[in-house]
Coordinates of N, CA and C and ligand atoms in Angstrom, one line a residue:
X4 N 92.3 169.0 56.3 CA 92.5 168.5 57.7 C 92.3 167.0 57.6
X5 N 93.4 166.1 58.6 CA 93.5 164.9 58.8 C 92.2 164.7 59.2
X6 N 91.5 163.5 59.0 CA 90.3 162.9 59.8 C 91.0 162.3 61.0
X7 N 89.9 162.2 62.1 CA 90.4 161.8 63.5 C 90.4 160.6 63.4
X8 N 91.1 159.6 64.1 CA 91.3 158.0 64.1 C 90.1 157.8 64.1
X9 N 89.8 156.5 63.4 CA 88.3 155.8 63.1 C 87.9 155.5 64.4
X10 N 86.5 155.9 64.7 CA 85.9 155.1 66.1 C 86.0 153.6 66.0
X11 N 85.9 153.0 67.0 CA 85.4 151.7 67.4 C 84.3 151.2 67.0
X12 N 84.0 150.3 67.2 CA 82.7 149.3 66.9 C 81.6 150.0 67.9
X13 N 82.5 149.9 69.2 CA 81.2 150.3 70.9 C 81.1 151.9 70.5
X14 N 82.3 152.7 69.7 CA 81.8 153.9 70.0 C 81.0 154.1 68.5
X15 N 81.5 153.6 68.0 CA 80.0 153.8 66.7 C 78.9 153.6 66.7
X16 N 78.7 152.2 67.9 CA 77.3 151.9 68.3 C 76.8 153.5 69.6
X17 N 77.3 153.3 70.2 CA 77.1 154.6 70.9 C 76.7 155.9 70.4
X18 N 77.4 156.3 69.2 CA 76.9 157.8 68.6 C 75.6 157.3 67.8
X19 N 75.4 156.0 67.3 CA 74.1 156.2 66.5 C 73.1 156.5 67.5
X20 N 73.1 155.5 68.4 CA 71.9 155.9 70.0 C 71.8 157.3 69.9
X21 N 73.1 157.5 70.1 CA 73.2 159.4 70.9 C 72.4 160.3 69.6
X22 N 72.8 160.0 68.6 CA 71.9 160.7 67.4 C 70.7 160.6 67.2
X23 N 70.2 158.8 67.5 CA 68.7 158.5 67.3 C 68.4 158.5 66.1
X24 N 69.1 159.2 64.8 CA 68.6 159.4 63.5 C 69.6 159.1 62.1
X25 N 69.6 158.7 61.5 CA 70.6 159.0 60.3 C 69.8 159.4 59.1
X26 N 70.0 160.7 58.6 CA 69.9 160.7 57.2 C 70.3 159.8 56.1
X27 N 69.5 159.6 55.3 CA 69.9 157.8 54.0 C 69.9 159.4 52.7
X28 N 71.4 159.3 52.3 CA 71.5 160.4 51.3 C 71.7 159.9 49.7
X29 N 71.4 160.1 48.9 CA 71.4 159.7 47.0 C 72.2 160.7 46.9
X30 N 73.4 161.1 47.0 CA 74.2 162.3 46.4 C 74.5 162.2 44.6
X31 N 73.8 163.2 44.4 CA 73.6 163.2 42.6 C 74.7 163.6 42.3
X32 N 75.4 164.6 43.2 CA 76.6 165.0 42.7 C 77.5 165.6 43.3
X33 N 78.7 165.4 43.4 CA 79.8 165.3 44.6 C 80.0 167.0 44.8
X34 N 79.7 167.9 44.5 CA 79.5 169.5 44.6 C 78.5 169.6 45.8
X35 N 77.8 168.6 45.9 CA 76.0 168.9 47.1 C 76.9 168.4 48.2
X36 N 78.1 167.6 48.3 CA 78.4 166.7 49.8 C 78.1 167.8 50.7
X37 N 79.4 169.0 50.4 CA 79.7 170.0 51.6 C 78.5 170.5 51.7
X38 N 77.7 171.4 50.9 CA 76.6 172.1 51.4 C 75.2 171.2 52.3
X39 N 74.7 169.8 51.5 CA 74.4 169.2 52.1 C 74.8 168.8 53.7
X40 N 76.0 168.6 54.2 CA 76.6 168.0 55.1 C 76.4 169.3 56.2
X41 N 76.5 170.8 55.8 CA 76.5 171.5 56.5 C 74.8 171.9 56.6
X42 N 74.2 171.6 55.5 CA 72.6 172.0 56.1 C 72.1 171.0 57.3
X43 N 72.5 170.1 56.9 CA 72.3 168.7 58.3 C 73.0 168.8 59.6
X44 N 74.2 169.6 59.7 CA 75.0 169.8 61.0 C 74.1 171.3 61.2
X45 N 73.6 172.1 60.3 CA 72.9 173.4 60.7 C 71.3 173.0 61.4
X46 N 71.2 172.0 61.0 CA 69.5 171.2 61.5 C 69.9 170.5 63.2
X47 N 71.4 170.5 63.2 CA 71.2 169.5 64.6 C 71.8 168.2 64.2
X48 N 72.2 167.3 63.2 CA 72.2 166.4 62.9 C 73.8 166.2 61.8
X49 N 75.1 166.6 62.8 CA 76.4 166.1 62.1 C 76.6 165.0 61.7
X50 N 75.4 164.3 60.6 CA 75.6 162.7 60.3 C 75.1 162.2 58.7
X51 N 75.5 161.5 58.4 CA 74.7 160.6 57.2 C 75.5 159.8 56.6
X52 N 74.2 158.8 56.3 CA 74.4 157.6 55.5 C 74.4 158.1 54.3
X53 N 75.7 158.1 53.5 CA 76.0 158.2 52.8 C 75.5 157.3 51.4
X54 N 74.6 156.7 50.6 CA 74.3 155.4 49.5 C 75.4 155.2 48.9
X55 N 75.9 154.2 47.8 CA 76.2 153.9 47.2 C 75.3 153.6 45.8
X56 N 74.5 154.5 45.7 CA 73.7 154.2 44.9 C 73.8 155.2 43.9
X57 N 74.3 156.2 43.7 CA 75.2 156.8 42.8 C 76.3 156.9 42.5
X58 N 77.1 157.5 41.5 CA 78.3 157.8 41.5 C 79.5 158.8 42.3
X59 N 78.6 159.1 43.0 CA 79.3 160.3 43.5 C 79.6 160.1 45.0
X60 N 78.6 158.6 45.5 CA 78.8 158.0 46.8 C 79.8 157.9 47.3
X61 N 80.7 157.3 46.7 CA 81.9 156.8 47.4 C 83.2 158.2 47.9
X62 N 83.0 159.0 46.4 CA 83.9 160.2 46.7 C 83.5 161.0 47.4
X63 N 81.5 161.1 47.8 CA 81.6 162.0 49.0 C 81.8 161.6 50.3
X64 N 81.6 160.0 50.8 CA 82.2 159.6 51.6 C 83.1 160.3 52.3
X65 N 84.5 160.2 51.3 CA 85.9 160.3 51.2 C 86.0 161.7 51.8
X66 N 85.2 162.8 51.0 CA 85.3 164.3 50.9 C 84.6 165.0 52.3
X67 N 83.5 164.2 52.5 CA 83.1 164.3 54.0 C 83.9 164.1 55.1
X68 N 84.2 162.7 55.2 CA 85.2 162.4 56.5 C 86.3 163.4 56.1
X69 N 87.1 163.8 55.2 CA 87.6 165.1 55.2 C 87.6 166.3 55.8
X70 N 86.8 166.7 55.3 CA 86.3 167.9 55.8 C 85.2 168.3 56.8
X71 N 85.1 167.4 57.4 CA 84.1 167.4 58.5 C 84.4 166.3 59.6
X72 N 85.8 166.4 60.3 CA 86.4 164.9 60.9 C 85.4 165.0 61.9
X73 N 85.2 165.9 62.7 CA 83.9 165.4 63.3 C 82.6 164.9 63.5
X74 N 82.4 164.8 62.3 CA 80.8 164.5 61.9 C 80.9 162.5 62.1
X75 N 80.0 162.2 61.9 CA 79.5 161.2 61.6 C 79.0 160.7 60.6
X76 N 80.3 160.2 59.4 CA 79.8 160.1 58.6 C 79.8 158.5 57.5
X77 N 78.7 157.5 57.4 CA 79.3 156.3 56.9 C 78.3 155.9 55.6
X78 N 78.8 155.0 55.1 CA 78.2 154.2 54.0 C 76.9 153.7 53.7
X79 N 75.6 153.5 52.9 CA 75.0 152.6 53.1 C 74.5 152.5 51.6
X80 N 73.6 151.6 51.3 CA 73.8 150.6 49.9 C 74.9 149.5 49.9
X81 N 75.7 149.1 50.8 CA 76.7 148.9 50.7 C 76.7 147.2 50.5
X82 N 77.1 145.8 49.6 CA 76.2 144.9 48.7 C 76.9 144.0 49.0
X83 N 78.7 144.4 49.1 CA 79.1 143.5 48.4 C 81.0 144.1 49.1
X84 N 81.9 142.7 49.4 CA 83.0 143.0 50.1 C 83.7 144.0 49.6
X85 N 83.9 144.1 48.1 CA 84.4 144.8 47.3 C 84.1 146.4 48.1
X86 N 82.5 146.5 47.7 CA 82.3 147.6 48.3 C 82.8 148.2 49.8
X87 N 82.4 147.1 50.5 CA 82.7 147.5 52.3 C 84.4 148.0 52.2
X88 N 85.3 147.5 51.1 CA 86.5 147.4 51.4 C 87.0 148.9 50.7
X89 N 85.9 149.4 50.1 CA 85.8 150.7 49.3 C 85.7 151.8 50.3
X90 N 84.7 151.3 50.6 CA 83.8 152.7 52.0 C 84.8 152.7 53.1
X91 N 85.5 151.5 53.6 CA 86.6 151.5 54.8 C 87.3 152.4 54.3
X92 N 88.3 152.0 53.4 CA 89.0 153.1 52.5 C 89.1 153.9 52.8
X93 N 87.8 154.7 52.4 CA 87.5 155.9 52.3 C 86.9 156.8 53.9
X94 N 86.9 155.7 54.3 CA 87.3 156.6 55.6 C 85.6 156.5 56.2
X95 N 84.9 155.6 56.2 CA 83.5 155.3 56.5 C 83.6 154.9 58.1
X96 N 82.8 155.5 58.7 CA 82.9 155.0 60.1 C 81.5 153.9 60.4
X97 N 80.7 153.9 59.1 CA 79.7 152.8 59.7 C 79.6 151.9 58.8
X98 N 79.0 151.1 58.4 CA 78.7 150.5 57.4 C 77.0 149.8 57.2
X99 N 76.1 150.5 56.3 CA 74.4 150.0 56.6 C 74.6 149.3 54.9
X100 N 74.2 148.0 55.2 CA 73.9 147.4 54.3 C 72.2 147.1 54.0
X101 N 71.4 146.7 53.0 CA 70.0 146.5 52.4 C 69.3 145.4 52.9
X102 N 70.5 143.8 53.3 CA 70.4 142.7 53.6 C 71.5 142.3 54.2
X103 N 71.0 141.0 54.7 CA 72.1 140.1 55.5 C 73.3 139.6 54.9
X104 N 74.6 139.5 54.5 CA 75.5 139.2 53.7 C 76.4 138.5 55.0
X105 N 76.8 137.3 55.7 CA 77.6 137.0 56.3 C 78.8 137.3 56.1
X106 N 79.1 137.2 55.3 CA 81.0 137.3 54.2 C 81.0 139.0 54.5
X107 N 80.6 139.7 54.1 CA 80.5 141.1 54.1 C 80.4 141.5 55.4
X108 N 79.4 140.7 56.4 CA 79.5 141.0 57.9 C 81.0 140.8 58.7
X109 N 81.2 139.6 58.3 CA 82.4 139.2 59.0 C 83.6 140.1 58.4
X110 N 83.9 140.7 57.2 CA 84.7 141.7 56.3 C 84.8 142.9 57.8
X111 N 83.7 143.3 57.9 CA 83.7 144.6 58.2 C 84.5 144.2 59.8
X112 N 83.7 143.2 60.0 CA 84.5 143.1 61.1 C 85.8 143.0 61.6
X113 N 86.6 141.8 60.8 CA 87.7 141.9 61.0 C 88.3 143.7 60.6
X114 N 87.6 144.3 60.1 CA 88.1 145.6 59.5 C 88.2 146.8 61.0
X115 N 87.0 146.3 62.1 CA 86.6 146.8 63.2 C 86.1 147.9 63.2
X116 N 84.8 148.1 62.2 CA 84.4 149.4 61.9 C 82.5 148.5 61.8
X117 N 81.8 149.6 62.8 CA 80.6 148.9 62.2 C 79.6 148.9 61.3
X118 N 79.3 147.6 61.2 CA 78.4 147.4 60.2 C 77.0 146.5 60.7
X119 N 75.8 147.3 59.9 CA 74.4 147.1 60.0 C 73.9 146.8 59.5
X120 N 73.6 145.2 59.5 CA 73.2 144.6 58.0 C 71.5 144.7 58.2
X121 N 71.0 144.6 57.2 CA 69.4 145.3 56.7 C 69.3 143.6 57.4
X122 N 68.1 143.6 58.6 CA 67.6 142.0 58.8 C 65.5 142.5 58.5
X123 N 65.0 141.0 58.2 CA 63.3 141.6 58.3 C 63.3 140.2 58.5
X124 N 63.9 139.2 59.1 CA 63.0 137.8 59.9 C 64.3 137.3 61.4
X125 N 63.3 136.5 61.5 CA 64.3 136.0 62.8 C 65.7 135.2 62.5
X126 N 65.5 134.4 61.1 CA 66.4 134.0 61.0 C 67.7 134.5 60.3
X127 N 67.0 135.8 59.8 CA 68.2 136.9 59.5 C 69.0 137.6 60.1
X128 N 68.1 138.0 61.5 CA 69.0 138.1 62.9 C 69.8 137.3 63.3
X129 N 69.6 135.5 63.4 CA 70.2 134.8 63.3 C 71.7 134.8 62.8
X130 N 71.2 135.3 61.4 CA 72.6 134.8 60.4 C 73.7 136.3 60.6
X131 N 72.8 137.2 61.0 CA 73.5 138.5 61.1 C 74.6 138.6 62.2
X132 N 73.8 137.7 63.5 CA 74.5 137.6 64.7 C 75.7 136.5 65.3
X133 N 75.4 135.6 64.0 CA 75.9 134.4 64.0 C 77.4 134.9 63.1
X134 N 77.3 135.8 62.5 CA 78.8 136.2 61.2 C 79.4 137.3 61.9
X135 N 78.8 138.0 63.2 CA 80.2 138.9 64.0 C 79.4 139.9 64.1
X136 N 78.1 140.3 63.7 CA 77.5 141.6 64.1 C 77.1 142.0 64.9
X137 N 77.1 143.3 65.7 CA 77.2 143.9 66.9 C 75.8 143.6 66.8
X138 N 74.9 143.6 67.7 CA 73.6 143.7 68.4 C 72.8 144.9 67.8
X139 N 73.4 145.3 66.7 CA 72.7 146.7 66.3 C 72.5 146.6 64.9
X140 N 71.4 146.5 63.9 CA 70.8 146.1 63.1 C 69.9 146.9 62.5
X141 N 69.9 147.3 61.4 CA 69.6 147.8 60.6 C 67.6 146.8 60.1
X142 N 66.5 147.5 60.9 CA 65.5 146.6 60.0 C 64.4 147.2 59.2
X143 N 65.0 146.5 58.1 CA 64.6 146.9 56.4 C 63.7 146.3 55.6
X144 N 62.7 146.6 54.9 CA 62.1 147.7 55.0 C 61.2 147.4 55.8
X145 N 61.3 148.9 56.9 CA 60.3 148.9 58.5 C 58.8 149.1 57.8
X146 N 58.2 150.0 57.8 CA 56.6 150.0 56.9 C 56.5 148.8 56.7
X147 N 56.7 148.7 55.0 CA 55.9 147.6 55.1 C 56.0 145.9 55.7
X148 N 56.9 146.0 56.3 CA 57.2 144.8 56.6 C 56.3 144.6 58.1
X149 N 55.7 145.7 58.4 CA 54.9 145.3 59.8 C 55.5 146.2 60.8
X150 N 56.3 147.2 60.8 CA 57.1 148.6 61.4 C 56.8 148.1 63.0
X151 N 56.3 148.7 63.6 CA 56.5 148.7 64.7 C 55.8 147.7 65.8
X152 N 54.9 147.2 65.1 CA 54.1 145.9 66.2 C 55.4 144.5 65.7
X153 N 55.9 144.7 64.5 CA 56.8 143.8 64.0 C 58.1 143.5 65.2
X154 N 58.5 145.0 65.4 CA 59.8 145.5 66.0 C 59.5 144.6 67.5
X155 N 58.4 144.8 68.2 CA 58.0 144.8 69.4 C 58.1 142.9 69.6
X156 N 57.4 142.6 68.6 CA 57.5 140.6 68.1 C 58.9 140.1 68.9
X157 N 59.7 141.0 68.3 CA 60.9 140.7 68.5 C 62.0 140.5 69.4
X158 N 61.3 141.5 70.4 CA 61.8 141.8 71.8 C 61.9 140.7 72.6
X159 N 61.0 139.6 72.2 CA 61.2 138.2 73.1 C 62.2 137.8 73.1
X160 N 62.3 137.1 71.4 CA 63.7 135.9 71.1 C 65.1 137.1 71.1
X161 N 64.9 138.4 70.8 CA 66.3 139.0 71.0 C 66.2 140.7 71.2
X162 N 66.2 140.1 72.6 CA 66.1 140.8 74.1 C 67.3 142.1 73.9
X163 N 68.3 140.9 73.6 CA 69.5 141.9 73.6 C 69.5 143.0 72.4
X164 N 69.2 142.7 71.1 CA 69.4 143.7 69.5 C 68.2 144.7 70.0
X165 N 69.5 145.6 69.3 CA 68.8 147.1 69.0 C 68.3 147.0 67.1
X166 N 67.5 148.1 67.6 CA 67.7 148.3 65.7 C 67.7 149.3 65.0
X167 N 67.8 149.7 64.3 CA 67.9 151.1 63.0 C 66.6 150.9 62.3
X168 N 65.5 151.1 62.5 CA 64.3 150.8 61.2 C 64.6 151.7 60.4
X169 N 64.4 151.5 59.5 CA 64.4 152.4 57.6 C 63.4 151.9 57.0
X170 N 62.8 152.6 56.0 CA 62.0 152.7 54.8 C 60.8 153.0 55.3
X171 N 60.2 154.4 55.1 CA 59.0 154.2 55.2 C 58.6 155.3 56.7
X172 N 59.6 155.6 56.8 CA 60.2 156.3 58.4 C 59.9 157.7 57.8
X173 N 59.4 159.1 58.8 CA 59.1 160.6 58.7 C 58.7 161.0 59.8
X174 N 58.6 162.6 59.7 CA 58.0 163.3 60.9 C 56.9 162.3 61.4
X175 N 56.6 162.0 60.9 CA 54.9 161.8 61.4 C 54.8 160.3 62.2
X176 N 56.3 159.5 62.4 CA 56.0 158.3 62.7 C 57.4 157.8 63.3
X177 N 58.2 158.6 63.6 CA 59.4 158.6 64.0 C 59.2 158.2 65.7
X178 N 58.3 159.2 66.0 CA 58.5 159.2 67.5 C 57.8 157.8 68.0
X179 N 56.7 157.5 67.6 CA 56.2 155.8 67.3 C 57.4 155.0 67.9
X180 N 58.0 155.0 66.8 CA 59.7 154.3 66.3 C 60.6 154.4 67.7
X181 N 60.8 155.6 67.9 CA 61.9 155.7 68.9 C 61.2 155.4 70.2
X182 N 59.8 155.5 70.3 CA 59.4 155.2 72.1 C 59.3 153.9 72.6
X183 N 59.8 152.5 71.2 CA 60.6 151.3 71.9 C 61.7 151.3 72.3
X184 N 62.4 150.6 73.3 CA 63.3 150.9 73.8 C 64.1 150.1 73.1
X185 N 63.6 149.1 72.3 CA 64.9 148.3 70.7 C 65.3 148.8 69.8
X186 N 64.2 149.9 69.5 CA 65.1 150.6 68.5 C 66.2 151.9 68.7
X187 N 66.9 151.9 68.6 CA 68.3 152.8 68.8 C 68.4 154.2 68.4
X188 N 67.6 154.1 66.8 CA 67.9 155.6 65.7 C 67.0 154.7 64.6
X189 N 66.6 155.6 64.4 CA 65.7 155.7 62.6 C 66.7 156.4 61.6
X190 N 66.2 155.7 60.4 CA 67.0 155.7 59.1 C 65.8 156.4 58.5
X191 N 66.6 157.3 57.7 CA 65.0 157.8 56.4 C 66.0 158.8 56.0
X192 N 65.3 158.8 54.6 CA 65.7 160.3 53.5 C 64.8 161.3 53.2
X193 N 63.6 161.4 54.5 CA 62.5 162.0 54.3 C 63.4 164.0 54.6
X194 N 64.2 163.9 55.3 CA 64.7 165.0 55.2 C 65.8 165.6 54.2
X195 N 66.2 164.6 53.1 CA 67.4 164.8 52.2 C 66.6 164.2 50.7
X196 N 65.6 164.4 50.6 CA 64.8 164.0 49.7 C 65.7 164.3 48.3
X197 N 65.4 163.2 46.9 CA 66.0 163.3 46.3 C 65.6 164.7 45.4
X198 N 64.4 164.9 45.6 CA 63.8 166.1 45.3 C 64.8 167.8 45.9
X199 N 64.4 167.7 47.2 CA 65.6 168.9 48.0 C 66.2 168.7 47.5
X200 N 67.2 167.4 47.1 CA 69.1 167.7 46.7 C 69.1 168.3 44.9
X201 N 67.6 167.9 44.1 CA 67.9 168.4 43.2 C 67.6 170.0 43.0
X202 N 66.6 170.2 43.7 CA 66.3 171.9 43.7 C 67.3 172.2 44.3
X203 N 68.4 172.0 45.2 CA 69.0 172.8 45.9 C 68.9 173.5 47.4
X204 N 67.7 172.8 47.7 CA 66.8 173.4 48.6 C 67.6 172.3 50.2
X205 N 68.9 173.7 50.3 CA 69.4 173.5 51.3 C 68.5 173.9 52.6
X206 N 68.4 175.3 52.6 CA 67.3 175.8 53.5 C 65.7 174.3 54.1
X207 N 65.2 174.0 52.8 CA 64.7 173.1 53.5 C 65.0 172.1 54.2
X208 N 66.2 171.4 53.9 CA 67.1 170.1 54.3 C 67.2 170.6 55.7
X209 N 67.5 172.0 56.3 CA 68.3 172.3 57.4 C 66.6 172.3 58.1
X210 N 65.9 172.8 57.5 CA 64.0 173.2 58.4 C 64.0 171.9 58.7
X211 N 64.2 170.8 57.9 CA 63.8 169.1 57.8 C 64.4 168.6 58.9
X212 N 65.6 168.7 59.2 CA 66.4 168.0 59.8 C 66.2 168.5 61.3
X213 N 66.1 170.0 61.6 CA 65.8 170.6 62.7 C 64.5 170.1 63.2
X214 N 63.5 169.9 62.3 CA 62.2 169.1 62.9 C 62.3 167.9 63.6
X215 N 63.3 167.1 63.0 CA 63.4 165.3 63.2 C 64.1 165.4 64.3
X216 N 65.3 166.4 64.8 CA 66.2 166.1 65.8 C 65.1 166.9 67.0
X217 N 64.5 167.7 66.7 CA 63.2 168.1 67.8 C 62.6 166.8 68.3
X218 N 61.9 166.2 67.4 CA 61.2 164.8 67.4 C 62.1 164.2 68.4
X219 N 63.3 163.8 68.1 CA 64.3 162.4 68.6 C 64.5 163.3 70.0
X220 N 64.8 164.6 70.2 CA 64.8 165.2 71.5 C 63.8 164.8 72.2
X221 N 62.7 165.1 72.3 CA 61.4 164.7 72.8 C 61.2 163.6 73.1
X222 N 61.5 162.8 72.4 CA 61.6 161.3 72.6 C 62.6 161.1 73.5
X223 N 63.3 160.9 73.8 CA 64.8 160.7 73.9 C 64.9 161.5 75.9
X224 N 63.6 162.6 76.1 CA 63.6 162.7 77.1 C 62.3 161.9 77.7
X225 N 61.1 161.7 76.4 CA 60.1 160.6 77.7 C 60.8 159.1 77.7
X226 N 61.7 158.8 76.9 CA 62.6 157.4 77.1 C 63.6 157.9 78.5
X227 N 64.2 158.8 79.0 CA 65.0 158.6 80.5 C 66.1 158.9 79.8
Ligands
LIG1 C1 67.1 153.0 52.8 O1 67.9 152.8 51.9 O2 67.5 152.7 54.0 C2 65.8 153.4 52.5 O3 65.6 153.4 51.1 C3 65.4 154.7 53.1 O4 64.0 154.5 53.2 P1 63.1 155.8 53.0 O5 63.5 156.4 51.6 O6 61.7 155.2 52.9 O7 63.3 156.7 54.1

């Protein structure tokens, strides 16, 4: 089956909100996309960031947006233009990058597909918002960089940016995360662990993921 026309920039910002969450996935091997893809749509959660951090990234990209046009499914690791120009390709509807790359921000943009560059200071925001990126921001790595009193700092000088925190993100600290109203969705691979994808342990991935979108429900109704 054809994939459906690429979302927009406003409607990609939109479904991350509406999700609250993305799975960050290390696909070991392009055989796990489908089963993986379906233990996460069986948890509540038709989505993931896909890495670039194996070899199998890019093709399951490709094999996902395939076979699952309705899901939400995009890129992250993503370094370098070459890459962004890889993941668009392949049919990526988001783009989460590690750090701030202006060249690679402004790439995706003219491309009109969005992208979420990793910021962790003010003047990264700066450089993020200053090269064409939507108000929606990927901030990496949340833990240790000061997670959530960090997030709050920030609410002064940019009132307007949402954000994506990653690294360091789980059951136990999610809802923390989501009960500012800056942050948008949490990033983490605490439900797609590299461990689950090597056992096989779809069943758990689906228990995981069913937990986290409980969490983001809950949230998501004391936020209004
Ligand atoms: C990322 O790539 O965004 C992070 O490595 C995910 O962080 P986590 O493994 O701590 O959830």
């Amino acid at each position: 089956m054809r994939p459906d026309p690429a979302p927009s920039v406003a409607e990609s910002m939109a479904r991350v909100a509406e999700i609250g969450l993305l799975p960050v996935v290390e696909l070991p091997d392009l055989k796990l996309a489908e089963p993986l893809f379906e233990a996460l749509s069986a948890g509540g959660l038709p989505a993931a960031e896909i890495t670039l951090r194996t070899a199998a990234g890019l093709d399951g990209i490709r094999l996902l947006v395939e076979a699952f046009p309705t899901g939400f499914i995009g890129a992250g690791t993503v370094r370098s233009v070459e890459d962004a120009a890889r993941v668009i390709d392949a049919g990526a509807r988001f783009v989460v990058c590690p750090g701030t790359d202006p060249e690679l921000v402004a790439y995706c943009c003219e491309r009109q597909v969005l992208v979420m560059p990793g910021v962790c200071t003010p003047s990264e925001i700066q450089a993020a918002l200053r090269a064409g990126a939507a108000p929606l921001l990927k901030f990496f790595p949340a833990e240790p960089l000061g997670g959530v009193p960090f997030l709050k700092a920030l609410a002064g000088p940019f009132g307007e940016v949402r954000f994506v925190p990653t690294g360091g993100i789980n059951a136990a600290n999610l809802e923390t995360y989501l009960s500012l109203p800056q942050v948008a969705a949490c990033g983490g691979s605490w439900m797609v662990t590299k461990a689950l994808l090597a056992e096989r342990d779809f069943v758990k991935i689906r228990d995981l993921t069913a937990q986290a979108v409980g969490i983001v429900a809950a949230s998501a109704v004391s936020r209004g």
